[in-house]
Each structure stands twice: as structure tokens, then as C-alpha cells.
Coordinates of C-alpha atoms and ligand atoms in Angstrom, one line a residue:
M146 CA 5.6 -15.4 -2.9
S147 CA 9.3 -15.2 -3.7
L148 CA 11.1 -12.0 -3.6
R149 CA 12.3 -10.9 -7.0
S150 CA 14.9 -8.4 -8.0
V151 CA 13.4 -5.2 -9.2
L152 CA 14.8 -4.2 -12.6
A153 CA 15.2 -0.6 -13.3
V154 CA 14.2 -0.3 -16.9
P155 CA 14.3 3.1 -18.4
D156 CA 11.4 3.2 -20.7
S157 CA 12.2 6.0 -23.1
A158 CA 13.2 3.5 -25.8
V159 CA 9.8 1.9 -25.8
T160 CA 7.3 4.5 -24.6
D161 CA 5.1 6.1 -27.2
E162 CA 7.6 8.8 -28.1
T163 CA 5.2 11.6 -29.0
V164 CA 3.2 11.4 -25.9
Y165 CA 6.2 10.9 -23.6
H166 CA 8.0 13.9 -25.0
A167 CA 4.9 16.1 -25.3
R168 CA 4.1 15.7 -21.6
R169 CA 7.7 16.3 -20.6
R170 CA 8.0 19.3 -22.8
L171 CA 4.9 20.7 -21.0
L172 CA 6.8 20.4 -17.8
G173 CA 9.9 22.0 -19.2
A174 CA 11.8 18.9 -18.1
F175 CA 15.1 17.9 -19.5
A176 CA 14.8 15.1 -22.0
G177 CA 17.7 12.7 -21.6
A178 CA 16.5 9.5 -23.1
S179 CA 18.7 6.5 -22.5
L180 CA 18.3 3.5 -24.8
L181 CA 18.7 0.3 -22.8
P182 CA 17.3 -3.0 -23.9
L183 CA 15.0 -4.7 -21.5
A184 CA 16.9 -7.2 -19.4
G185 CA 15.7 -10.8 -19.4
C186 CA 12.6 -10.9 -17.3
A187 CA 11.3 -13.7 -15.2
E188 CA 7.9 -15.2 -15.8
A189 CA 4.9 -13.3 -14.4
E190 CA 4.0 -14.1 -10.8
P191 CA 0.8 -16.2 -10.8
P192 CA -2.2 -14.3 -9.6
P193 CA -2.9 -14.9 -5.9
P194 CA -5.3 -17.7 -5.3
S195 CA -8.9 -16.6 -5.5
N196 CA -11.7 -17.6 -3.3
A197 CA -14.2 -19.3 -5.6
T198 CA -17.2 -18.5 -3.5
V199 CA -16.6 -14.8 -3.6
M200 CA -15.6 -14.5 -7.2
P201 CA -19.0 -13.8 -8.7
A202 CA -19.7 -11.0 -6.2
Q203 CA -16.1 -9.7 -6.8
A204 CA -16.5 -9.7 -10.6
K205 CA -19.7 -7.6 -10.3
S206 CA -18.1 -5.3 -7.8
G207 CA -15.1 -4.7 -10.0
F208 CA -12.8 -5.6 -7.1
R209 CA -10.8 -8.0 -9.2
T210 CA -10.3 -8.3 -12.9
D211 CA -9.3 -11.7 -14.2
E212 CA -6.9 -10.1 -16.8
T213 CA -3.3 -11.1 -16.4
P214 CA -1.5 -9.0 -13.9
T215 CA 1.4 -6.9 -15.1
R216 CA 4.7 -8.3 -13.9
Y217 CA 6.0 -7.2 -10.5
E218 CA 9.2 -6.0 -12.1
D219 CA 7.4 -3.9 -14.6
I220 CA 5.0 -2.3 -12.1
T221 CA 7.9 -1.4 -9.9
S222 CA 10.3 -0.1 -12.6
Y223 CA 8.0 1.8 -15.0
N224 CA 6.7 4.6 -12.9
N225 CA 5.4 8.1 -12.9
F226 CA 6.5 9.8 -9.7
Y227 CA 7.8 13.2 -10.8
E228 CA 9.2 14.0 -7.3
F229 CA 11.9 11.5 -8.2
G230 CA 12.4 12.5 -11.8
T231 CA 10.4 12.4 -15.1
D232 CA 12.0 9.3 -16.7
K233 CA 9.9 6.1 -16.1
G234 CA 13.1 4.5 -14.7
D235 CA 13.9 7.4 -12.3
P236 CA 11.6 6.6 -9.4
S237 CA 12.7 3.0 -8.9
K238 CA 16.3 4.3 -8.5
A239 CA 15.8 7.6 -6.7
A240 CA 12.9 6.8 -4.4
K241 CA 14.7 3.9 -2.7
T242 CA 15.9 6.2 0.1
L243 CA 12.5 7.7 0.8
K244 CA 11.9 7.3 4.5
T245 CA 8.4 5.7 4.9
S246 CA 8.5 5.1 8.7
P247 CA 7.6 6.9 10.8
W248 CA 4.8 8.3 8.6
N249 CA 2.0 10.6 9.8
V250 CA -1.1 11.7 7.9
A251 CA -2.8 14.9 8.9
V252 CA -6.6 14.9 8.5
S253 CA -8.4 18.2 8.7
G254 CA -11.3 20.3 7.5
E255 CA -15.0 19.6 7.5
C256 CA -15.0 16.7 9.9
A257 CA -15.9 16.1 13.6
K258 CA -12.7 14.3 14.5
P259 CA -9.7 15.9 12.8
G260 CA -6.2 14.8 13.8
T261 CA -2.7 13.7 12.8
L262 CA -2.3 10.0 13.0
A263 CA 0.7 7.7 12.6
L264 CA 0.0 5.4 9.6
D265 CA -0.6 2.3 11.9
D266 CA -3.2 4.2 13.8
L267 CA -4.9 5.5 10.7
L268 CA -5.3 1.9 9.4
R269 CA -5.8 0.1 12.7
G270 CA -8.6 -2.4 12.8
I271 CA -9.4 -2.1 9.1
T272 CA -8.8 -5.5 7.4
P273 CA -6.4 -5.3 4.5
T274 CA -7.8 -6.7 1.3
E275 CA -6.6 -7.3 -2.2
R276 CA -7.9 -5.5 -5.3
I277 CA -6.8 -6.3 -8.8
Y278 CA -7.4 -3.2 -10.8
R279 CA -6.6 -1.9 -14.3
L280 CA -4.5 1.4 -14.1
R281 CA -4.8 3.6 -17.2
C282 CA -2.4 6.4 -17.5
V283 CA -3.4 9.6 -19.4
E284 CA -0.3 9.0 -21.6
G285 CA -1.9 5.9 -23.2
W286 CA -0.4 2.9 -21.4
S287 CA -2.0 0.7 -18.9
M288 CA -1.3 -2.1 -16.3
V289 CA -3.1 -4.6 -14.2
I290 CA -2.0 -4.3 -10.6
P291 CA -2.8 -6.5 -7.6
W292 CA -2.9 -4.0 -4.8
L293 CA -3.1 -4.6 -1.1
G294 CA -4.8 -2.0 1.1
V295 CA -8.1 -0.7 2.5
P296 CA -11.2 1.0 1.1
L297 CA -10.7 4.8 1.4
A298 CA -14.3 5.1 2.8
D299 CA -13.3 3.0 5.9
V300 CA -10.4 5.4 6.7
L301 CA -12.4 8.6 6.0
G302 CA -15.3 7.4 8.1
R303 CA -13.2 7.5 11.2
F304 CA -13.0 11.3 11.0
E305 CA -16.7 11.8 10.7
P306 CA -17.0 14.1 7.8
T307 CA -19.7 16.7 8.1
S308 CA -22.4 17.6 5.5
K309 CA -20.1 20.4 4.4
A310 CA -17.5 17.9 3.2
K311 CA -18.3 18.0 -0.5
Y312 CA -14.8 17.1 -1.7
V313 CA -11.6 15.5 -0.3
A314 CA -8.2 16.9 -1.0
F315 CA -5.0 14.9 -0.8
T316 CA -1.4 16.1 -0.6
T317 CA 1.9 14.2 -1.3
L318 CA 5.0 14.7 0.8
A319 CA 7.3 17.4 -0.6
D320 CA 10.7 17.1 1.0
P321 CA 13.5 18.5 -1.2
A322 CA 16.1 16.6 0.9
Q323 CA 14.6 13.3 -0.2
M324 CA 13.0 14.1 -3.5
P325 CA 15.4 15.3 -6.2
G326 CA 12.6 16.1 -8.7
L327 CA 11.4 19.0 -6.5
R328 CA 14.2 21.2 -7.7
F329 CA 12.5 21.3 -11.1
R330 CA 9.7 23.8 -10.8
S331 CA 7.6 21.7 -13.2
I332 CA 4.5 20.9 -11.1
D333 CA 3.7 23.4 -8.4
W334 CA 4.7 21.2 -5.5
P335 CA 3.4 19.6 -3.4
Y336 CA 1.6 17.2 -5.7
R337 CA -2.1 17.6 -4.9
E338 CA -5.2 15.7 -6.0
G339 CA -8.9 15.6 -5.1
L340 CA -12.1 13.7 -5.4
R341 CA -15.8 14.6 -4.9
I342 CA -17.0 13.1 -1.6
D343 CA -19.2 10.5 -3.3
E344 CA -16.2 9.4 -5.5
A345 CA -14.0 9.2 -2.4
M346 CA -16.6 7.0 -0.6
H347 CA -17.2 4.7 -3.5
P348 CA -16.4 1.0 -2.7
L349 CA -13.8 0.9 -5.6
T350 CA -11.8 3.8 -4.2
F351 CA -8.8 2.4 -2.4
L352 CA -5.8 3.3 -0.3
A353 CA -2.9 1.0 -1.2
T354 CA -0.2 0.0 1.2
G355 CA 1.1 -3.0 -0.8
L356 CA 1.2 -4.8 -4.1
Y357 CA 1.6 -8.5 -5.0
G358 CA 1.2 -9.2 -1.3
K359 CA 4.3 -7.2 -0.4
P360 CA 4.8 -3.8 1.1
L361 CA 4.4 -1.0 -1.4
P362 CA 7.7 0.0 -2.9
Q363 CA 8.6 3.7 -2.6
Q364 CA 8.4 4.2 -6.3
N365 CA 4.8 3.1 -6.3
G366 CA 3.8 5.6 -3.6
A367 CA 4.8 4.1 -0.2
P368 CA 3.7 4.0 2.4
L369 CA 0.2 5.1 1.4
R370 CA -1.2 6.0 -2.0
L371 CA -4.7 6.5 -3.5
V372 CA -6.0 4.2 -6.2
V373 CA -9.1 5.3 -8.3
P374 CA -9.3 2.7 -11.0
W375 CA -11.8 4.5 -13.3
K376 CA -9.8 7.7 -13.5
Y377 CA -6.6 8.5 -15.3
G378 CA -3.6 7.4 -13.2
F379 CA -2.5 10.9 -12.2
K380 CA -5.5 11.1 -9.8
S381 CA -4.0 8.2 -7.9
I382 CA -1.8 10.4 -5.7
K383 CA 1.3 8.8 -4.0
S384 CA 2.9 9.1 -0.6
I385 CA 0.0 10.9 1.0
V386 CA 0.7 13.1 4.1
E387 CA -2.4 15.2 4.2
I388 CA -6.2 14.6 3.7
R389 CA -8.6 17.5 3.9
F390 CA -12.4 17.5 3.8
V391 CA -13.4 20.7 2.0
E392 CA -16.6 22.4 0.8
R393 CA -15.2 23.6 -2.6
M394 CA -13.5 21.7 -5.4
P395 CA -9.8 21.8 -4.4
A396 CA -7.0 22.9 -6.7
T397 CA -5.1 20.0 -8.1
A398 CA -1.6 19.9 -9.4
W399 CA -2.0 18.7 -13.0
N400 CA -5.2 20.7 -13.5
Q401 CA -3.4 23.8 -12.3
L402 CA -0.6 23.2 -14.7
Q403 CA -2.7 22.7 -17.8
P404 CA -6.5 22.8 -17.2
S405 CA -7.3 22.3 -20.8
E406 CA -5.5 18.9 -20.8
Y407 CA -6.1 17.6 -17.3
G408 CA -9.6 18.0 -15.8
F409 CA -10.6 17.7 -12.2
Y410 CA -12.7 14.6 -12.9
S411 CA -10.4 12.9 -15.4
N412 CA -12.5 9.8 -15.8
V413 CA -11.1 7.5 -18.4
N414 CA -13.0 8.3 -21.5
P415 CA -12.2 7.1 -25.0
D416 CA -14.6 9.7 -26.5
V417 CA -12.7 12.7 -25.1
D418 CA -9.3 13.0 -26.6
H419 CA -6.4 14.6 -24.9
P420 CA -5.8 17.8 -26.9
R421 CA -2.5 16.4 -28.1
W422 CA -3.4 12.7 -28.6
S423 CA -6.2 10.2 -28.9
Q424 CA -7.5 8.3 -25.8
K425 CA -9.3 5.7 -27.9
T426 CA -6.7 3.0 -27.3
E427 CA -4.0 2.0 -24.9
R428 CA -1.0 -0.2 -24.7
R429 CA -1.1 -2.7 -21.9
I430 CA 2.1 -3.3 -20.1
A431 CA 1.9 -7.0 -20.3
G432 CA 5.5 -7.9 -20.8
T433 CA 6.1 -11.1 -22.6
G434 CA 9.7 -12.1 -23.2
N435 CA 11.6 -8.8 -23.7
R436 CA 8.7 -6.9 -25.1
L437 CA 7.3 -4.4 -22.5
F438 CA 4.1 -3.4 -24.4
A439 CA 1.4 -5.6 -25.8
D440 CA -0.5 -4.5 -28.9
R441 CA -3.0 -1.6 -28.7
I442 CA -6.4 -2.4 -27.1
P443 CA -9.5 -0.3 -27.0
T444 CA -9.8 2.0 -24.0
L445 CA -13.1 1.5 -22.2
P446 CA -15.3 4.2 -20.7
F447 CA -14.5 4.6 -17.0
N448 CA -11.6 2.2 -17.7
G449 CA -14.2 -0.7 -17.7
Y450 CA -15.7 0.2 -14.4
G451 CA -18.8 1.9 -15.9
E452 CA -21.2 -0.6 -14.3
Q453 CA -20.0 0.4 -10.9
V454 CA -19.4 4.1 -11.3
A455 CA -21.4 5.6 -14.2
A456 CA -24.3 6.5 -11.9
L457 CA -22.0 8.9 -10.0
Y458 CA -22.1 11.1 -13.1
S459 CA -25.7 10.8 -14.3
G460 CA -26.9 14.0 -15.8
M461 CA -23.3 15.4 -16.2
D462 CA -21.9 16.3 -19.6
L463 CA -18.7 14.3 -19.5
R464 CA -17.2 16.3 -22.4
K465 CA -17.5 19.4 -20.4
W466 CA -16.5 17.8 -17.1
Y467 CA -13.5 15.9 -18.5
Ligands
MTE112 N1 2.8 12.3 -5.9 C1 2.7 11.8 -7.1 N2 1.7 10.9 -7.3 C2 1.5 10.4 -8.6 C3 2.4 10.8 -9.7 C4 3.4 11.8 -9.4 O1 4.2 12.1 -10.2 N3 3.5 12.2 -8.1 N4 2.1 10.3 -10.9 C5 0.8 9.9 -11.2 C6 0.7 9.2 -12.5 S1 0.7 10.2 -13.9 C7 0.4 7.9 -12.6 S2 0.1 7.1 -14.1 C8 0.5 7.0 -11.4 C9 1.5 5.9 -11.7 O2 1.5 5.0 -10.6 P1 2.6 3.8 -10.6 O3 3.9 4.4 -10.9 O4 2.5 3.1 -9.3 O5 2.2 2.8 -11.7 O6 0.8 7.7 -10.3 C10 0.2 8.9 -10.1 N5 0.5 9.5 -8.8
MO113 MO1 -0.2 8.9 -15.6

């Protein structure tokens, strides 16, 4: 695959203005919208060749959608990574200097073999694989992203979680020297997320180390980020330095900030509106020509992964447990 230049495209001209500003206002962030036209974009990279014999199984597993992947330059220039600023174009500029090697991940809590491992050791022996997932942001836009990485379950299994490990908590690096966004006391840093253990062990739940067959760019959460395709994007925590097995539901950053708007579960659900906007539809970032967004499409329950994950929530009232 050829290397392409990564365009830094501030989005504020094209993002759904109400949603964009509402979420930033909640953070008390400074709105400084710049209006730049989209630069001329190259054609989308073709999706990587698929192995015909595994396709039916993969379709059923949800491991790869056949929808057109979002362009590399859009995936890497339209980002949410508030540690580097709240404009969509901030992370691709400010995160370039994030030092991703050496990188250690501390694993602790309810497990037989806790420890702090260098990233290579954490992933050693686990075959990297590709997943082409939809990503649906709570703000109402979505992408299709060809990730490279490993199933989270394969990594967690090494630490031998005990029967008391009911949840898994994740923490992002919080280094003010490298992350200019930390000086804004918006989120209560460090960024934290969590999953129930069965969600964490689900075959769709993924740790990404790359995209489009290349190492993960910093703005996308290098060197290691979570990807939970049936949940709103904010659950997919970036640049992970800590994983804890815990007995009780862990506190998470967005939920702490505004619990009525951002639930712990945050499964994509068109029937549960965000208090300030509808979640029934989304705008796919499927750039064609110089248009970043395609027309609105319906949002699917569990982001279209219901067949794979709905059983995790049987008997739960998903309006209560949003
Ligand atoms: N540490 C950290 N992780 C984060 C975020 C963040 O601000 N900080 N933003 C989240 C949100 S809201 C979304 S939609 C996705 C965006 O991922 P992408 O920029 O790779 O598309 O990352 C999630 N993970
Ligand atoms: Mo998001």
C-alpha cells in the first residue's frame, strides 16, 4: 500500500454544528472554528484483498463489513482525542510528537498474573489480524475503518483474570508535557473507560495497533487503542497505559462528566436519543470528491452488530442501561 500524505482538515465547517458546539460547550472548551475547504483528496484506498474462503464466516462474525472503507486521510485527520485539543483537526497536528515507544502497559487487579509489560511483550505470540468495523460516534457521524490488531480476549487471557473480575477498566496516558489538551480541565484526566468482562471477552472486541495495514497514527490512539464496534466511539479509548480487572463497575470519564448523556454501556441505540439530539441517523464519512459527509443513513441497533452481541444484554432494559 502506498504511503499517502495525511491531510489535516479542520472539520468545524462541515460537522453538524449544533452537536459539535453542544458537546464542546459542555466541556467549557474554547470554540475557535476555522473555515478551511477540504483539500483535493486522492481516491480511496481499495479495501485489502479478502480471502474468499473465510468471507462467509467473517460476515457472520461481523469481523469485516463490505461497506466502503472511509479514506485513510479522513480517518487520520478527523479525530476525537481531547488530550490534543477539541477540534477534529487538532489531534492530527498536535499528536505527531506523542512518543509511542517505549510503551508499557500496567495490568493489575483481579487476576493471577498481574504485571507491567512492554507493548511487544503484551502482544507477543498473538497473530495480528484485520477487522473492518463501523465506528459510530455519539455525535452522529460514522466511519468504516480497516483496523489491524488483536482480539482483546487474547491479551486479557494472559493475565488469568479471577472470578472476581467482573469489569475491565482502561486508562489513557495523561502526560501534560506531551498532551496540550490536558491543561483544559474539561474531562477529569486521565481519560478512563470500562467494559463488563463478557463485553471485554467478546470476539468483536479488539485492540488496534494499526489501520490500513500501517502502524496506528498517534491521532488514532497509538500505539494501542480499544475498539468496541457496537458501542459509541468514546468507549474506544486511545493510547492505553493501564488495564485493571475490577469487581465493581469502574468510573469512566464521559460518564462522570455528564451521566445523563453518556452511560456506562453506551451501546449504539437509535431508540435512545441523546438528551440534546436524536441518535436515529448518522452521517457516514465517506468522502467523495471534496465532500466529507455522505447523506444521512439510519443508525442500526448495536451499530449493526446485534446478531453478534444482543445476547450479552438479554433481559436488560436498554433504555435504563443506556
Ligand atoms: N483517550 C481518548 N480516547 C478517545 C477519545 C479521547 O478524546 N481521548 N475520544 C473518543 C471518541 S469520542 C471517539 S468518536 C473515538 C474517535 O476515534 P478516531 O479518532 O480514531 O476515529 O475515540 C475515542 N477515544
Ligand atoms: Mo465520539
